Coordinates of C-alpha atoms and ligand atoms in Angstrom, one line a residue:
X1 CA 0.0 0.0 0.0
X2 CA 1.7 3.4 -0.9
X3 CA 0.6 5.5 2.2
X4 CA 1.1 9.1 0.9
X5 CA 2.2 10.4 4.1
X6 CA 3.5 8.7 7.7
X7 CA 0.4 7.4 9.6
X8 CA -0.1 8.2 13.3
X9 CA -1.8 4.9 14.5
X10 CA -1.1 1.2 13.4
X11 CA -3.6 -1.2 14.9
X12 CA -4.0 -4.6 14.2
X13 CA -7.0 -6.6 14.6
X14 CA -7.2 -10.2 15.3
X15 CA -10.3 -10.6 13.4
X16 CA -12.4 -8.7 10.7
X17 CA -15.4 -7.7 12.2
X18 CA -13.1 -6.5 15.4
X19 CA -11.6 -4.3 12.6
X20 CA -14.1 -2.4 11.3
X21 CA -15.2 -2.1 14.6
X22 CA -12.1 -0.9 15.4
X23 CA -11.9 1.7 12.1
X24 CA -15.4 2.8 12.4
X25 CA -14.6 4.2 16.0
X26 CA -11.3 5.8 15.1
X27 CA -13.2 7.2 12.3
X28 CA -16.2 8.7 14.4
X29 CA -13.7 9.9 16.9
X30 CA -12.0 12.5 13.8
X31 CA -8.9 9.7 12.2
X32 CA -8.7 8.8 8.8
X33 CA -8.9 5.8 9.1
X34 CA -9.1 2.9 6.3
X35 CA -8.6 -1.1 6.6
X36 CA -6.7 -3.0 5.0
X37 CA -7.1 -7.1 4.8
X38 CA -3.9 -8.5 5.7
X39 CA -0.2 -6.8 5.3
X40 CA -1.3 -4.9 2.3
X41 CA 1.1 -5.3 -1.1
X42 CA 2.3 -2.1 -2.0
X43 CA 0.5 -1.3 -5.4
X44 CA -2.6 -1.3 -3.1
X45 CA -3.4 2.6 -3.8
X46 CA -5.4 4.3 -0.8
X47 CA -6.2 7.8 0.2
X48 CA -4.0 9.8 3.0
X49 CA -5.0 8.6 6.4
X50 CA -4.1 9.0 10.3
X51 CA -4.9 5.0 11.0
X52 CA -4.6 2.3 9.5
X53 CA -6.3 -0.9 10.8
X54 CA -4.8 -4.5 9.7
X55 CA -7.2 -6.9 9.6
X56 CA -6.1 -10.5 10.5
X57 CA -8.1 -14.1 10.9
X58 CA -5.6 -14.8 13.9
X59 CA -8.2 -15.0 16.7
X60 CA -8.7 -18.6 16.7
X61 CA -5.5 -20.1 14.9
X62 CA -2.7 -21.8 16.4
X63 CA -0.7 -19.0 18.5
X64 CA 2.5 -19.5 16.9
X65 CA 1.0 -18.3 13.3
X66 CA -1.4 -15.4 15.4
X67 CA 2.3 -14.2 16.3
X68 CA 4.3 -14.3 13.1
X69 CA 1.4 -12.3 11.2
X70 CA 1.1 -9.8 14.1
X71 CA 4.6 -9.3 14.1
X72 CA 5.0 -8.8 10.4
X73 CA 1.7 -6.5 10.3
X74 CA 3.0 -4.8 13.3
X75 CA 6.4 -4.4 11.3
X76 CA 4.6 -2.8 8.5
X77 CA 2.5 -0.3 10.3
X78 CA 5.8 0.9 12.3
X79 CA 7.8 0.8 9.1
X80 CA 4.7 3.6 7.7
X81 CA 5.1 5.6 10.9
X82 CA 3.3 4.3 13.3
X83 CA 4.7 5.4 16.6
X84 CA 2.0 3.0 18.3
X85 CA 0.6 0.0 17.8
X86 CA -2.6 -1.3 19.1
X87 CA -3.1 -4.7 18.9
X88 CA -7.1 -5.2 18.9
X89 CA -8.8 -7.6 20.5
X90 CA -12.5 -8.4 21.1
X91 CA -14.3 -6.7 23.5
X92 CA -15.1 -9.8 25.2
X93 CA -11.4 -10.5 24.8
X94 CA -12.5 -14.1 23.0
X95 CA -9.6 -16.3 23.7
X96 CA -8.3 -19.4 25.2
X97 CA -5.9 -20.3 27.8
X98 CA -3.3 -21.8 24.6
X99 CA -3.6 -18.0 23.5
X100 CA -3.7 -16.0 21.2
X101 CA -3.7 -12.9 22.9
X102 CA -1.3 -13.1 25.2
X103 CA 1.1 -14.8 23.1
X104 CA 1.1 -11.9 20.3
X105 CA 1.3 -9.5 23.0
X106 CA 4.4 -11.2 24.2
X107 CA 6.3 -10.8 20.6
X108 CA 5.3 -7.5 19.9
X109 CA 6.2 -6.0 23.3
X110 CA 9.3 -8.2 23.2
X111 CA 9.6 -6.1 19.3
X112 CA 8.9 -2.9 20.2
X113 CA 10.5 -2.6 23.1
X114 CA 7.6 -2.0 25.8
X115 CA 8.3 -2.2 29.5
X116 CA 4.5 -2.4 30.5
X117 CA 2.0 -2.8 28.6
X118 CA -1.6 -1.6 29.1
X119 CA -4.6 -3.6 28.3
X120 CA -8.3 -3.3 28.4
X121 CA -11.1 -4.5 26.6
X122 CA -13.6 -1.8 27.9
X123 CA -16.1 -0.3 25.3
X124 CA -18.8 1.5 27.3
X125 CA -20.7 2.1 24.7
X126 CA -21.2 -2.0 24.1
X127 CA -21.9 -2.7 27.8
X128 CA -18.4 -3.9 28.2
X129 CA -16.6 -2.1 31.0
X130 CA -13.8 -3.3 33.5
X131 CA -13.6 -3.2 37.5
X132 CA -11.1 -5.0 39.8
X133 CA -10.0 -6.4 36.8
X134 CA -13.2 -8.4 36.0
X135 CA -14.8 -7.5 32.8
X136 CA -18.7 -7.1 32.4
X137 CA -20.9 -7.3 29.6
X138 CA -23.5 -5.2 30.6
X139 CA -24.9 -6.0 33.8
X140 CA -23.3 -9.6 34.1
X141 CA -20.0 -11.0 34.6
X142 CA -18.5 -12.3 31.5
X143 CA -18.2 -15.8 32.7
X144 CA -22.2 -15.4 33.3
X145 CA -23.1 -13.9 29.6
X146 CA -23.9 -15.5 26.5
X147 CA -20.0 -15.2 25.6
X148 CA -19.9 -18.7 28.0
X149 CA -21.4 -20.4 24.7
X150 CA -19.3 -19.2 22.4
X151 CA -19.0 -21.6 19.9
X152 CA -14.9 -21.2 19.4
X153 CA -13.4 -19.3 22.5
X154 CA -16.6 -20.0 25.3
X155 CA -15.2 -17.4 28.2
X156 CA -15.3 -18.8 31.5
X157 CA -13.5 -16.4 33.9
X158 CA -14.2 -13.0 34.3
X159 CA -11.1 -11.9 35.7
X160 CA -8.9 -10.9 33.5
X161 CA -5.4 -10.8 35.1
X162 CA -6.2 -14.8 35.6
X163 CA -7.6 -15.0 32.1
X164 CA -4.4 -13.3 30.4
X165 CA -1.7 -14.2 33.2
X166 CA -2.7 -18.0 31.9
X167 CA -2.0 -17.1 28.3
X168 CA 1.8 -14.7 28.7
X169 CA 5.2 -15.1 29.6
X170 CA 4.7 -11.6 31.6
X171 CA 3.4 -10.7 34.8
X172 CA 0.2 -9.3 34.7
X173 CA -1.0 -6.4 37.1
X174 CA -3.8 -4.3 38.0
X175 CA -4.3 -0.2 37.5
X176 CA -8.1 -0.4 39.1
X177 CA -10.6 2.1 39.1
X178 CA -9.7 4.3 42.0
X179 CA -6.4 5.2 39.9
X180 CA -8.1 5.5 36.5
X181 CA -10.3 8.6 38.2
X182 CA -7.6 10.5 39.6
X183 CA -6.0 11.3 36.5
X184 CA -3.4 10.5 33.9
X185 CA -0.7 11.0 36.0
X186 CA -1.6 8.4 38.4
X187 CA -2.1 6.2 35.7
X188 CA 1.3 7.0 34.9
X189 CA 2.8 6.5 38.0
X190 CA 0.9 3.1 38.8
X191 CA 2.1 2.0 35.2
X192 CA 5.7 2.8 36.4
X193 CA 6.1 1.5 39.7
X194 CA 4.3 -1.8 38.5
X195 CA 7.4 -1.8 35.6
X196 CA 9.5 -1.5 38.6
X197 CA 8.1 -4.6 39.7
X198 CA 9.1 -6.6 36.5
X199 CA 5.2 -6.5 35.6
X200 CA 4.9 -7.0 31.6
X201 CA 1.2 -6.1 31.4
X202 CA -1.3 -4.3 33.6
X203 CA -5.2 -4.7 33.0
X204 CA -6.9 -1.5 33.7
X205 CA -10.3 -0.9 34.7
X206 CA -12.7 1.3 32.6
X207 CA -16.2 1.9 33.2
X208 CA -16.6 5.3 31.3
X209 CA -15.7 6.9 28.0
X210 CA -13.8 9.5 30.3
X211 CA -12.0 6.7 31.9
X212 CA -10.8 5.7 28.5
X213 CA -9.4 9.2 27.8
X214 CA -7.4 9.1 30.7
X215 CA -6.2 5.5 29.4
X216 CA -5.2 7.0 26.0
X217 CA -3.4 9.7 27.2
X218 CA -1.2 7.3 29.0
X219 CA -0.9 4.9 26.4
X220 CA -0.7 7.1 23.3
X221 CA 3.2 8.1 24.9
X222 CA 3.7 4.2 24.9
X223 CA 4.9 2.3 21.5
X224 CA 2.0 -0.3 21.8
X225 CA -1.0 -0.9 23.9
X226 CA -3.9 -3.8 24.2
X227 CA -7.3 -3.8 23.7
X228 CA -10.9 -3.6 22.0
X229 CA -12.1 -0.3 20.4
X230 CA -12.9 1.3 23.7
X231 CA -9.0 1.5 24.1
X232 CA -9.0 2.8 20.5
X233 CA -11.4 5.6 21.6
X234 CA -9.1 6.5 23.9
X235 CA -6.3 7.2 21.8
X236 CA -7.9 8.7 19.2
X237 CA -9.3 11.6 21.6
X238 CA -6.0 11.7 22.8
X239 CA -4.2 12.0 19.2
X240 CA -6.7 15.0 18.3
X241 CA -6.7 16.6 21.9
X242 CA -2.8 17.0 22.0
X243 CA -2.8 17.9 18.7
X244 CA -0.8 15.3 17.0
X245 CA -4.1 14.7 14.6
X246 CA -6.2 17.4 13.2
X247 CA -9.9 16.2 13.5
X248 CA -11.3 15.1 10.3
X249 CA -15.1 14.9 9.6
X250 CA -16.1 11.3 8.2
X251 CA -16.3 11.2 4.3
X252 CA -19.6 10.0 2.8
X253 CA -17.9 9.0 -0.3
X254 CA -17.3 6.1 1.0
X255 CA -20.8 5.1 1.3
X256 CA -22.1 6.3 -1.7
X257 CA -24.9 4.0 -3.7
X258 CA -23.8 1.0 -5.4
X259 CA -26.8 -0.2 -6.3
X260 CA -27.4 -4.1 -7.5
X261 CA -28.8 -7.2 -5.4
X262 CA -28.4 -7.8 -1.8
X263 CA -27.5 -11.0 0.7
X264 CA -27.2 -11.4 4.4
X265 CA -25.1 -14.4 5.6
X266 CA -25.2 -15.1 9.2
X267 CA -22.3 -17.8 10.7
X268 CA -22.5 -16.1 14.0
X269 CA -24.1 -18.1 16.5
X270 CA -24.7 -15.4 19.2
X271 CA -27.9 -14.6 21.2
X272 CA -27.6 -11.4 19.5
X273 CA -27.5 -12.3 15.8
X274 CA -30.3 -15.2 16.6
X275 CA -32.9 -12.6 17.3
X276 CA -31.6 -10.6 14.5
X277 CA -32.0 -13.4 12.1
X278 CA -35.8 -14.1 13.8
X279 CA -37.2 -10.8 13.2
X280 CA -35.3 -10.7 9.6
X281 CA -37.7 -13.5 8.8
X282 CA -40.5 -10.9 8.8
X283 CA -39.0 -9.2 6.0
X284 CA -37.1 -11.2 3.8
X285 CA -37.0 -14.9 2.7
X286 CA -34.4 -16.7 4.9
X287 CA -32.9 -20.3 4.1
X288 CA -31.3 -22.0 7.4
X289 CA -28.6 -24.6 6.3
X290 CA -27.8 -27.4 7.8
X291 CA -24.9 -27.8 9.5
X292 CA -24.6 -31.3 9.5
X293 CA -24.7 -32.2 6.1
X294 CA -22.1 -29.0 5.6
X295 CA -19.7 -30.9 8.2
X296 CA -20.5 -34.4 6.3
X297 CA -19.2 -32.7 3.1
X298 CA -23.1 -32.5 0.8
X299 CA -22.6 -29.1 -0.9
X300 CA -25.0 -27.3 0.9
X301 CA -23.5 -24.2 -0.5
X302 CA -24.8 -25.0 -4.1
X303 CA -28.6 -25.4 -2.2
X304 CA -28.2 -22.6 -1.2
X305 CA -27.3 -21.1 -4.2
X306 CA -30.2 -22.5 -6.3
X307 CA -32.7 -21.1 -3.4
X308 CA -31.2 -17.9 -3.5
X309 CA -30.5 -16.5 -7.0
X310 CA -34.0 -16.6 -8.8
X311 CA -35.5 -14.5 -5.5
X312 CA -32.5 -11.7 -5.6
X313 CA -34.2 -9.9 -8.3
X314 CA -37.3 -9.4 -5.5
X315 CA -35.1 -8.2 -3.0
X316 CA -32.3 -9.2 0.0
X317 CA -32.1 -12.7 1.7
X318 CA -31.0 -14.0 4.5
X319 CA -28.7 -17.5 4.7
X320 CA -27.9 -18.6 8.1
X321 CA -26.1 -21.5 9.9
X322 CA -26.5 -19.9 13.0
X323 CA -27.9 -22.2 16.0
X324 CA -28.5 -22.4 19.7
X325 CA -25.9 -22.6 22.3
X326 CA -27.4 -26.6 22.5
X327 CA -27.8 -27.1 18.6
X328 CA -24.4 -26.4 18.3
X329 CA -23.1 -28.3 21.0
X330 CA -24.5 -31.2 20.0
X331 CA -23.3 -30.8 15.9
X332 CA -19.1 -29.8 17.7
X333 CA -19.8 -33.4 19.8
X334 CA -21.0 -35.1 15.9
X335 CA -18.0 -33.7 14.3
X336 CA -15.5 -31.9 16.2
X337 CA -15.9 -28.1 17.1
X338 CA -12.9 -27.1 14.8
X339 CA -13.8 -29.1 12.0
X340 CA -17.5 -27.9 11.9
X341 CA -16.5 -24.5 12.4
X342 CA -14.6 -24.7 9.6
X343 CA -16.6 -25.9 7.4
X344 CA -19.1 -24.6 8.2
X345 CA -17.0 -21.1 7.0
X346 CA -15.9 -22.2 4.3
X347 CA -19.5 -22.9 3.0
X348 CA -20.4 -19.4 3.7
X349 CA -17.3 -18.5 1.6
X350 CA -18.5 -20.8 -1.3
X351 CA -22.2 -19.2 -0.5
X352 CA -20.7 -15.6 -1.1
X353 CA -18.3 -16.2 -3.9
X354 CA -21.9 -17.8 -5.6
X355 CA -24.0 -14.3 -4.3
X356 CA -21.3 -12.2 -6.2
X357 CA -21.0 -14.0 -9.6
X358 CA -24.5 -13.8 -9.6
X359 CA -24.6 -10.0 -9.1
X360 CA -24.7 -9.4 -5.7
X361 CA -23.0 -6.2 -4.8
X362 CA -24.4 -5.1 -1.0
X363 CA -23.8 -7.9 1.4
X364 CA -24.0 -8.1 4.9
X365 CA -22.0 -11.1 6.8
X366 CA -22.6 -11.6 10.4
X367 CA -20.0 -13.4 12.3
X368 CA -16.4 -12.2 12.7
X369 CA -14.8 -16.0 11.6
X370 CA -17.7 -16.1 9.2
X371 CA -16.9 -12.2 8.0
X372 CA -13.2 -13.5 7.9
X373 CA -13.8 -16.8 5.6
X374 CA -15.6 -14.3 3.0
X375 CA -13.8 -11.6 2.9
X376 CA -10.9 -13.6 2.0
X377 CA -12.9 -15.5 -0.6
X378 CA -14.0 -12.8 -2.6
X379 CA -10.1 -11.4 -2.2
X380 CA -10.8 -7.5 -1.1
X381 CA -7.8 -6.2 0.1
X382 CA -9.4 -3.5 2.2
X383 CA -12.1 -1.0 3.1
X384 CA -13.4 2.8 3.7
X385 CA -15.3 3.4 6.0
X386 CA -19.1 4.7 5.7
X387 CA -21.8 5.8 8.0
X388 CA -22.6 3.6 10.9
X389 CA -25.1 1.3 10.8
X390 CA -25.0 0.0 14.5
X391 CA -22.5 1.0 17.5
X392 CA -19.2 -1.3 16.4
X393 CA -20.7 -1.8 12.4
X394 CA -20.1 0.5 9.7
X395 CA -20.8 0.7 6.2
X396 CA -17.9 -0.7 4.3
X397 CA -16.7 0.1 0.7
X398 CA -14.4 -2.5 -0.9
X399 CA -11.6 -1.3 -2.0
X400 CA -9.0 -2.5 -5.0
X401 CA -11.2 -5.2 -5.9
X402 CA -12.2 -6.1 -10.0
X403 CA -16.0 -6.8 -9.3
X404 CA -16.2 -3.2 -9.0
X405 CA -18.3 -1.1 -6.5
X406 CA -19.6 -3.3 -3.5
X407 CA -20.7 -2.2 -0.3
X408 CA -20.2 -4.6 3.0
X409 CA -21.1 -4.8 6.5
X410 CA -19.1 -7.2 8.9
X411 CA -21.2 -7.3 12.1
X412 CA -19.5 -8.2 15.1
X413 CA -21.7 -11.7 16.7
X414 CA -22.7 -9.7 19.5
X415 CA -23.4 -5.6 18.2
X416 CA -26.3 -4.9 15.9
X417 CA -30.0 -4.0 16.8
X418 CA -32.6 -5.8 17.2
X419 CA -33.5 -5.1 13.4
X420 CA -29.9 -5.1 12.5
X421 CA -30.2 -6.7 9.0
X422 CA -33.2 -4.1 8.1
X423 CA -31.4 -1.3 9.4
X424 CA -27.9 -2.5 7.7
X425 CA -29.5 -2.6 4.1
X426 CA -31.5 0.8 4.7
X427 CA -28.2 2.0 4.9
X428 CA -26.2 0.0 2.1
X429 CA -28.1 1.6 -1.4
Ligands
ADP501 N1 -24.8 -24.3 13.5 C1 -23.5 -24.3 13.8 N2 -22.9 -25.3 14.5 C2 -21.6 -25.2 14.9 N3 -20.8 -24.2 14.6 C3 -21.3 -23.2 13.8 C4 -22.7 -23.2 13.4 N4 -22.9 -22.0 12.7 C5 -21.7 -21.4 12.7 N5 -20.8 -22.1 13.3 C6 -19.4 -21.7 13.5 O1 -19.3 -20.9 14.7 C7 -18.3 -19.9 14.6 C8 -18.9 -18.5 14.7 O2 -17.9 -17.6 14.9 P1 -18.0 -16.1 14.3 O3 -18.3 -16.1 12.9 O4 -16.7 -15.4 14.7 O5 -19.2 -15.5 15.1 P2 -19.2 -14.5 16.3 O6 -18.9 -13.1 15.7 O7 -20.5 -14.6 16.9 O8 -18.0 -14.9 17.2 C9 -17.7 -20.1 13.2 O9 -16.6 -20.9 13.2 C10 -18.8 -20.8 12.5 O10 -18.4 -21.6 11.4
LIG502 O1 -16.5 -7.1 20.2 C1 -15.5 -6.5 19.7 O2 -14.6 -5.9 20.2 C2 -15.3 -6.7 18.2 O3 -16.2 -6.1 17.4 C3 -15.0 -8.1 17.9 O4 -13.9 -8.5 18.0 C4 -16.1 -9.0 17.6 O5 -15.7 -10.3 17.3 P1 -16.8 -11.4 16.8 O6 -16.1 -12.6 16.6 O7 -17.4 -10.8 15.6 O8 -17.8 -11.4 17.9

């Protein structure tokens, strides 16, 4: 990618959905921000920006591969400008105790140079907000939330020193609450004296955006930082407010009309997306696969394909795999939960490589392994950002790709509204 001028903030996100969740808030909070898929090659031409956010399908992998593509995207951001690096995580900080993120944190800290690193995946504005060290989504603990069914990482411990002390070679410590409010410089001071103490990595409560100004401040004078895009709030505001980035009004280019037939794809299996896909039913035609005969290898994809194409002309529809926490527990037993998940990707990649021969040119893909499995299908190298659909999920415009115009929206499993699907194709002309 020829970046025409040095960039301010490198982040790198361990999945795609995370990503635009990621860019859209950097955007909204005044950065230019555009993603890229991957370590962009360098004929990739995009416009001038502040950020740039690599997108990765590292969540879920083996940790020794999540590490050598950090550290080579991490490479690339620093070798644009980057004086930080944030390596973005989900805000339910999806993970297991073999990794992945405290193994990349490891390398690039170990890269960069970092004494302590802080982490948080706080975003308010999602419900997700950190106390003690124990992270919340909304009103629950996160070990009591639907993120316990996850179908790849199932979180069950809340506290996250535990959580990411089980996954890093570094001590992990605490900056709580009672720090956060009195001020950067306490931050500061906390973050030193736990340095002095050898500690690697400090989790640090947030429960407000205000709280995560404070973080930023802090962290923007560090090389890299951890967290979901409640930490990238943080240093965006502080970017603008000290002046290192002017403030930049979103472009709507970026969203402009594209026109052409629509599809939603739903892999996500969370609470969230299930009710999304329900009341979608009201309003479009929606084809649930089976994931068992995906997983035994029939070519549900190509059934799929014949139910879809002769209704696009009428208007969007909806494919989903998606199934409860107890449907999909009982096809992971059948079949193994790696295996079914991915196949069960893969057939929403053959699904979306179909939609788009046939014409499709707005699609909506919830699931951020799903979102990953057809973005890399259909070979888009990277995004602008558009208007936001839902908090975490903005309008996407494909960039560098041959099929010409196409406007996407990766929704995160567990953002969206109620309506999401409506609301995302109201948006995506
Ligand atoms: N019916 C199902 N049974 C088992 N696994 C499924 C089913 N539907 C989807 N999956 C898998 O579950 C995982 C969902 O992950 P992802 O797409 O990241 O969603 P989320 O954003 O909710 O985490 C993927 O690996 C997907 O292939
Ligand atoms: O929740 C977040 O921080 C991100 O939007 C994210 O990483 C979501 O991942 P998912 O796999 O799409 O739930």
């Amino acid at each position: 990618m020829t970046v025409a001028a040095k960039i301010s903030l490198g982040c790198i996100a361990d999945d795609y959905t995370g990503a635009s969740d990621l860019a859209n808030t950097l955007t909204r909070a005044g950065l230019r921000t555009v993603q890229t898929i991957g370590v962009p090659a360098d004929d990739l031409a995009l416009p001038e920006v502040d950020a740039v956010v690599v997108s990765l399908k590292s969540r879920s992998i083996e940790a020794g591969l999540a590490v050598s593509r950090s550290r080579a995207a991490d490479k690339w951001l620093r070798s644009r400008g980057a004086g930080h690096v944030l390596f973005k995580i989900c805000s339910t900080f999806d993970s297991t105790d073999a990794g992945n993120i405290g193994p990349v944190m490891d390398a690039l800290r170990a890269d960069c140079g970092e004494t302590a690193v802080l982490v948080t995946p706080a975003f308010p504005e999602t419900g997700r907000t950190v106390y003690q060290g124990n992270l919340f989504v909304g009103a629950v603990p996160l070990n009591e939330s639907p993120l316990k069914d996850h179908p790849l990482n199932p979180m069950h411990d809340s506290n996250l020193v535990r959580v990411l002390a089980r996954q890093s070679k570094a001590q992990i410590g605490l900056v709580d609450l009672a720090i956060v409010t009195r001020g950067a410089d306490a931050v500061r001071a906390r973050l030193a004296e736990l340095a002095g103490k050898g500690i690697g990595a400090a989790i640090i409560d947030a429960v407000f955006d205000r709280d995560l100004e404070t973080i930023g401040l802090v962290a923007a004078q560090h090389r890299l930082s951890v967290g979901a895009s409640g930490m990238g709030l943080g240093l965006a505001r502080a970017l603008v407010s000290t002046g290192k980035v002017k403030s930049t009004a979103a472009s709507s280019e970026a969203g402009a009309a594209v026109g052409g037939p629509a599809a939603c794809l739903a892999g996500s299996c969370s609470q969230a997306t299930l009710q999304q896909i329900a009341n979608a039913e009201r309003v479009m035609p929606v084809l649930h696969l089976d994931p068992d005969r995906i997983t035994t290898g029939e070519d549900e994809a190509q059934r799929a394909l014949a139910w879809a194409k002769p209704r696009l002309a009428d208007g969007p529809v909806l494919i989903a795999s998606s199934s409860t926490p107890d449907q999909v527990a009982a096809v992971q037993a059948r079949h193994g939960r790696d295996a079914a998940g991915h196949a069960i990707e893969q057939a929403m990649a053959d699904i979306a490589e179909g939609l788009v021969q046939a014409g499709v040119k707005r699609l909506v893909v919830a699931g951020g392994e799903t979102s990953g499995a057809v973005v890399d299908r259909l070979k888009i190298p990277g995004f602008l950002v558009g208007v936001e659909i839902a908090v975490g999920v903005p309008v996407l415009r494909a960039v560098g790709v041959e099929k010409g115009d196409m406007l996407l929206a990766l929704k995160s499993g567990n953002f969206g509204g109620p309506e999401f699907f409506s609301d995302a194709l109201g948006l995506m002309r």
